Short mmCIF file of C-alpha atoms in Angstrom, two decimals:
data_model
loop_
_atom_site.label_atom_id
_atom_site.label_comp_id
_atom_site.label_asym_id
_atom_site.label_seq_id
_atom_site.Cartn_x
_atom_site.Cartn_y
_atom_site.Cartn_z
CA UNK A 4 -15.70 -21.33 34.04
CA UNK A 5 -16.93 -17.85 34.90
CA UNK A 6 -13.89 -16.38 33.15
CA UNK A 7 -14.61 -18.34 30.00
CA UNK A 8 -18.26 -17.34 29.98
CA UNK A 9 -17.31 -13.70 30.49
CA UNK A 10 -14.79 -13.86 27.64
CA UNK A 11 -17.40 -15.44 25.34
CA UNK A 12 -19.95 -12.75 26.16
CA UNK A 13 -17.45 -9.97 25.47
CA UNK A 14 -16.41 -11.63 22.24
CA UNK A 15 -19.99 -11.95 20.99
CA UNK A 16 -20.68 -8.31 21.89
CA UNK A 17 -17.58 -7.07 20.07
CA UNK A 18 -18.29 -9.20 17.04
CA UNK A 19 -21.85 -7.92 16.81
CA UNK A 20 -20.36 -4.46 16.19
CA UNK A 21 -17.26 -5.39 14.24
CA UNK A 22 -18.39 -8.10 11.82
CA UNK A 23 -19.27 -6.73 8.39
CA UNK A 24 -22.86 -7.62 7.49
CA UNK A 25 -23.73 -9.75 4.50
CA UNK A 26 -26.88 -7.91 3.52
CA UNK A 27 -26.85 -5.50 0.59
CA UNK A 28 -23.15 -5.46 -0.08
CA UNK A 29 -22.57 -3.67 -3.39
CA UNK A 30 -20.62 -5.14 -6.28
CA UNK A 31 -16.92 -5.25 -5.49
CA UNK A 32 -17.31 -5.45 -1.73
CA UNK A 33 -16.54 -8.82 -0.11
CA UNK A 34 -16.68 -10.21 3.37
CA UNK A 35 -16.33 -13.81 2.16
CA UNK A 36 -16.75 -15.84 -1.00
CA UNK A 37 -18.45 -19.19 -0.81
CA UNK A 38 -16.95 -21.96 -2.90
CA UNK A 39 -16.98 -25.73 -3.25
CA UNK A 40 -13.21 -26.16 -2.90
CA UNK A 41 -12.80 -25.47 0.86
CA UNK A 42 -10.82 -22.32 0.06
CA UNK A 43 -10.29 -19.76 2.79
CA UNK A 44 -8.12 -16.60 2.96
CA UNK A 45 -5.86 -15.46 5.76
CA UNK A 46 -5.42 -11.67 5.93
CA UNK A 47 -3.13 -9.56 8.05
CA UNK A 48 -3.68 -5.82 8.69
CA UNK A 49 -1.59 -2.85 9.85
CA UNK A 50 1.91 -4.03 8.94
CA UNK A 51 4.51 -4.43 7.93
CA UNK A 52 6.33 -4.91 11.22
CA UNK A 53 10.02 -5.96 11.35
CA UNK A 54 9.44 -8.61 14.06
CA UNK A 55 5.89 -9.91 13.80
CA UNK A 56 5.56 -9.83 10.03
CA UNK A 57 8.77 -11.84 9.69
CA UNK A 58 7.57 -14.36 12.24
CA UNK A 59 4.29 -14.76 10.34
CA UNK A 60 6.19 -15.19 7.06
CA UNK A 61 8.23 -18.01 8.55
CA UNK A 62 5.08 -19.83 9.69
CA UNK A 63 3.39 -19.43 6.33
CA UNK A 64 6.50 -20.71 4.57
CA UNK A 65 6.67 -23.70 6.92
CA UNK A 66 3.17 -24.77 5.84
CA UNK A 67 3.58 -23.51 2.25
CA UNK A 68 0.49 -21.34 2.29
CA UNK A 69 -0.15 -17.83 0.89
CA UNK A 70 -1.81 -14.90 2.60
CA UNK A 71 -2.87 -11.35 1.91
CA UNK A 72 -1.25 -8.45 3.78
CA UNK A 73 -3.05 -5.10 3.97
CA UNK A 74 -0.20 -2.59 4.46
CA UNK A 75 -0.35 0.82 6.16
CA UNK A 76 1.70 3.20 4.02
CA UNK A 77 3.52 4.77 6.93
CA UNK A 78 4.76 1.36 8.04
CA UNK A 79 5.92 0.57 4.55
CA UNK A 80 8.03 3.72 4.68
CA UNK A 81 9.53 2.67 8.04
CA UNK A 82 10.11 -1.02 7.27
CA UNK A 83 10.83 -1.19 3.58
CA UNK A 84 12.88 -4.38 3.70
CA UNK A 85 10.08 -6.23 5.49
CA UNK A 86 7.54 -4.98 2.94
CA UNK A 87 9.73 -6.25 0.07
CA UNK A 88 10.16 -9.62 1.83
CA UNK A 89 6.37 -10.13 1.91
CA UNK A 90 6.20 -9.71 -1.86
CA UNK A 91 9.38 -11.74 -2.43
CA UNK A 92 7.82 -14.70 -0.70
CA UNK A 93 4.81 -14.58 -3.01
CA UNK A 94 2.14 -13.12 -0.75
CA UNK A 95 -0.50 -10.62 -1.85
CA UNK A 96 -0.37 -6.99 -0.76
CA UNK A 97 -3.36 -4.68 -0.35
CA UNK A 98 -3.94 -1.03 0.49
CA UNK A 99 -4.90 -0.19 4.11
CA UNK A 100 -4.50 3.62 3.77
CA UNK A 101 -1.40 5.63 4.51
CA UNK A 102 -2.01 6.55 8.19
CA UNK A 103 -4.94 4.29 9.24
CA UNK A 104 -7.70 6.89 9.72
CA UNK A 105 -11.45 6.23 10.03
CA UNK A 106 -12.06 6.88 6.35
CA UNK A 107 -15.85 7.09 6.49
CA UNK A 108 -15.43 10.29 8.54
CA UNK A 109 -13.04 11.90 6.05
CA UNK A 110 -13.72 14.26 3.19
CA UNK A 111 -13.43 12.92 -0.34
CA UNK A 112 -10.15 14.72 -0.85
CA UNK A 113 -8.65 13.42 2.39
CA UNK A 114 -9.64 9.83 1.65
CA UNK A 115 -8.32 9.98 -1.90
CA UNK A 116 -5.04 11.25 -0.50
CA UNK A 117 -4.85 8.37 1.97
CA UNK A 118 -5.59 5.83 -0.73
CA UNK A 119 -3.17 7.34 -3.23
CA UNK A 120 -0.25 7.88 -0.83
CA UNK A 121 -0.42 4.28 0.34
CA UNK A 122 -0.73 3.03 -3.25
CA UNK A 123 2.25 5.13 -4.32
CA UNK A 124 4.60 3.98 -1.58
CA UNK A 125 3.70 0.32 -2.10
CA UNK A 126 4.40 0.78 -5.76
CA UNK A 127 7.67 2.57 -5.12
CA UNK A 128 9.04 0.29 -2.40
CA UNK A 129 7.68 -3.11 -3.39
CA UNK A 130 6.96 -2.68 -7.11
CA UNK A 131 3.36 -3.84 -6.72
CA UNK A 132 0.24 -1.93 -7.67
CA UNK A 133 -2.41 -3.02 -5.13
CA UNK A 134 -5.94 -3.76 -6.32
CA UNK A 135 -7.47 -4.69 -2.95
CA UNK A 136 -8.49 -2.11 -0.36
CA UNK A 137 -9.45 -2.74 3.25
CA UNK A 138 -10.84 0.24 5.18
CA UNK A 139 -9.36 0.58 8.69
CA UNK A 140 -11.72 -0.89 11.27
CA UNK A 141 -13.90 -2.07 8.42
CA UNK A 142 -15.57 1.33 8.40
CA UNK A 143 -16.93 2.37 4.99
CA UNK A 144 -19.82 4.13 3.40
CA UNK A 145 -21.11 4.89 -0.09
CA UNK A 146 -18.51 7.68 -0.64
CA UNK A 147 -15.63 5.39 0.38
CA UNK A 148 -16.97 2.63 -1.86
CA UNK A 149 -17.35 4.88 -4.89
CA UNK A 150 -13.85 6.37 -4.59
CA UNK A 151 -12.27 2.97 -4.12
CA UNK A 152 -14.11 1.57 -7.10
CA UNK A 153 -13.24 4.54 -9.34
CA UNK A 154 -9.59 3.60 -8.65
CA UNK A 155 -10.38 -0.01 -9.56
CA UNK A 156 -10.12 -1.41 -6.04
CA UNK A 157 -12.16 -4.27 -4.63
CA UNK A 158 -13.16 -3.51 -1.05
CA UNK A 159 -12.27 -6.42 1.24
CA UNK A 160 -13.93 -6.89 4.60
CA UNK A 161 -14.06 -10.18 6.56
CA UNK A 162 -16.38 -12.63 8.25
CA UNK A 163 -14.11 -14.05 10.95
CA UNK A 164 -12.43 -11.57 13.30
CA UNK A 165 -9.92 -13.32 15.52
CA UNK A 166 -9.75 -10.32 17.92
CA UNK A 167 -5.98 -10.65 18.01
CA UNK A 168 -5.93 -6.83 18.09
CA UNK A 169 -7.51 -7.06 21.53
CA UNK A 170 -4.69 -9.33 22.81
CA UNK A 171 -7.01 -12.32 22.87
CA UNK A 172 -5.14 -15.41 24.13
CA UNK A 173 -3.75 -17.55 21.33
CA UNK A 174 -5.68 -20.64 22.42
CA UNK A 175 -8.97 -18.68 22.36
CA UNK A 176 -8.21 -17.41 18.87
CA UNK A 177 -7.47 -20.93 17.66
CA UNK A 178 -10.59 -22.35 19.24
CA UNK A 179 -12.75 -19.63 17.72
CA UNK A 180 -11.40 -20.29 14.24
CA UNK A 181 -11.73 -24.07 14.51
CA UNK A 182 -15.32 -23.83 15.83
CA UNK A 183 -16.53 -21.32 13.22
CA UNK A 184 -14.53 -21.87 10.04
CA UNK A 185 -16.29 -22.66 6.77
CA UNK A 186 -15.40 -22.59 3.14
CA UNK A 187 -15.16 -19.07 1.78
CA UNK A 188 -14.06 -17.35 4.98
CA UNK A 189 -11.94 -14.23 4.92
CA UNK A 190 -10.11 -14.30 8.28
CA UNK A 191 -8.97 -11.05 9.91
CA UNK A 192 -5.65 -11.03 11.75
CA UNK A 193 -2.91 -8.45 12.31
CA UNK A 194 0.84 -8.43 11.90
CA UNK A 195 1.11 -5.33 13.98
CA UNK A 196 -0.60 -4.12 17.13
CA UNK A 197 0.82 -2.52 20.26
CA UNK A 198 1.51 -4.39 23.47
CA UNK A 199 2.61 -7.78 22.23
CA UNK A 200 1.29 -10.24 19.69
CA UNK A 201 -0.71 -13.48 20.23
CA UNK A 202 -1.20 -13.95 16.45
CA UNK A 203 1.84 -16.12 15.73
CA UNK A 204 1.13 -18.68 18.40
CA UNK A 205 -2.47 -18.87 17.31
CA UNK A 206 -1.38 -19.55 13.70
CA UNK A 207 0.73 -22.48 14.81
CA UNK A 208 -2.32 -23.91 16.61
CA UNK A 209 -5.01 -23.66 13.98
CA UNK A 210 -3.21 -23.89 10.61
CA UNK A 211 -2.22 -27.57 10.83
CA UNK A 212 -5.71 -28.46 12.10
CA UNK A 213 -7.37 -26.70 9.18
CA UNK A 214 -5.02 -28.32 6.68
CA UNK A 215 -5.85 -31.73 8.18
CA UNK A 216 -9.57 -30.92 7.81
CA UNK A 217 -9.02 -30.29 4.07
CA UNK A 218 -9.09 -26.50 3.96
CA UNK A 219 -7.00 -24.80 1.32
CA UNK A 220 -5.43 -21.41 2.04
CA UNK A 221 -5.43 -18.95 -0.85
CA UNK A 222 -4.97 -15.22 -1.42
CA UNK A 223 -8.02 -12.96 -1.33
CA UNK A 224 -7.80 -12.40 -5.06
CA UNK A 225 -7.82 -16.13 -5.69
CA UNK A 226 -10.76 -16.58 -3.30
CA UNK A 227 -12.99 -13.91 -4.78
CA UNK A 228 -12.06 -14.90 -8.30
CA UNK A 229 -12.97 -18.55 -7.68
#
């Protein structure tokens, strides 16, 4: 019991810093999108990864649901076949910068370079021109927003962080999702992080439960366009 309480306290503390806030979001910045159709969006950051991304793709195919993958350009260059497989299976691909820097601390020129290099390699390898941008760590400011918007990107944040990046146990991830999910959620997960992955087991736990509850998984573009 003490362990569970301690985990919950740490989770709440982390979420208080990590969750994007709803107040005063400018046009083209989304952390969710309320709707009457029980639509929610699964998103995966930091890939592609030749092992974990492929495992996630198999799970998504098993349940016949789409997702949105925010690729890091460097990883696209390393794992080109995996990147192409994501697109081949009909999933959406977004821009997560080329090298995953904290973009709100960069100069305008440096950020433009990160955005453009990632965009270019996705276009070259996958044949897709991304229109969604997720800033690493969810860190953004007015300058980041303006540059992203001038390149016709929507800025995509989230309102449910599974903390899979912190190696949270799969059962805890699943319980958190099932206890907090609501229509319009954008759910943050990762198809790459160092030191092992609890993401895939968590997906197998909560996806069938959410489908049974009547939730419909869609891409981010479908969600925000609804």
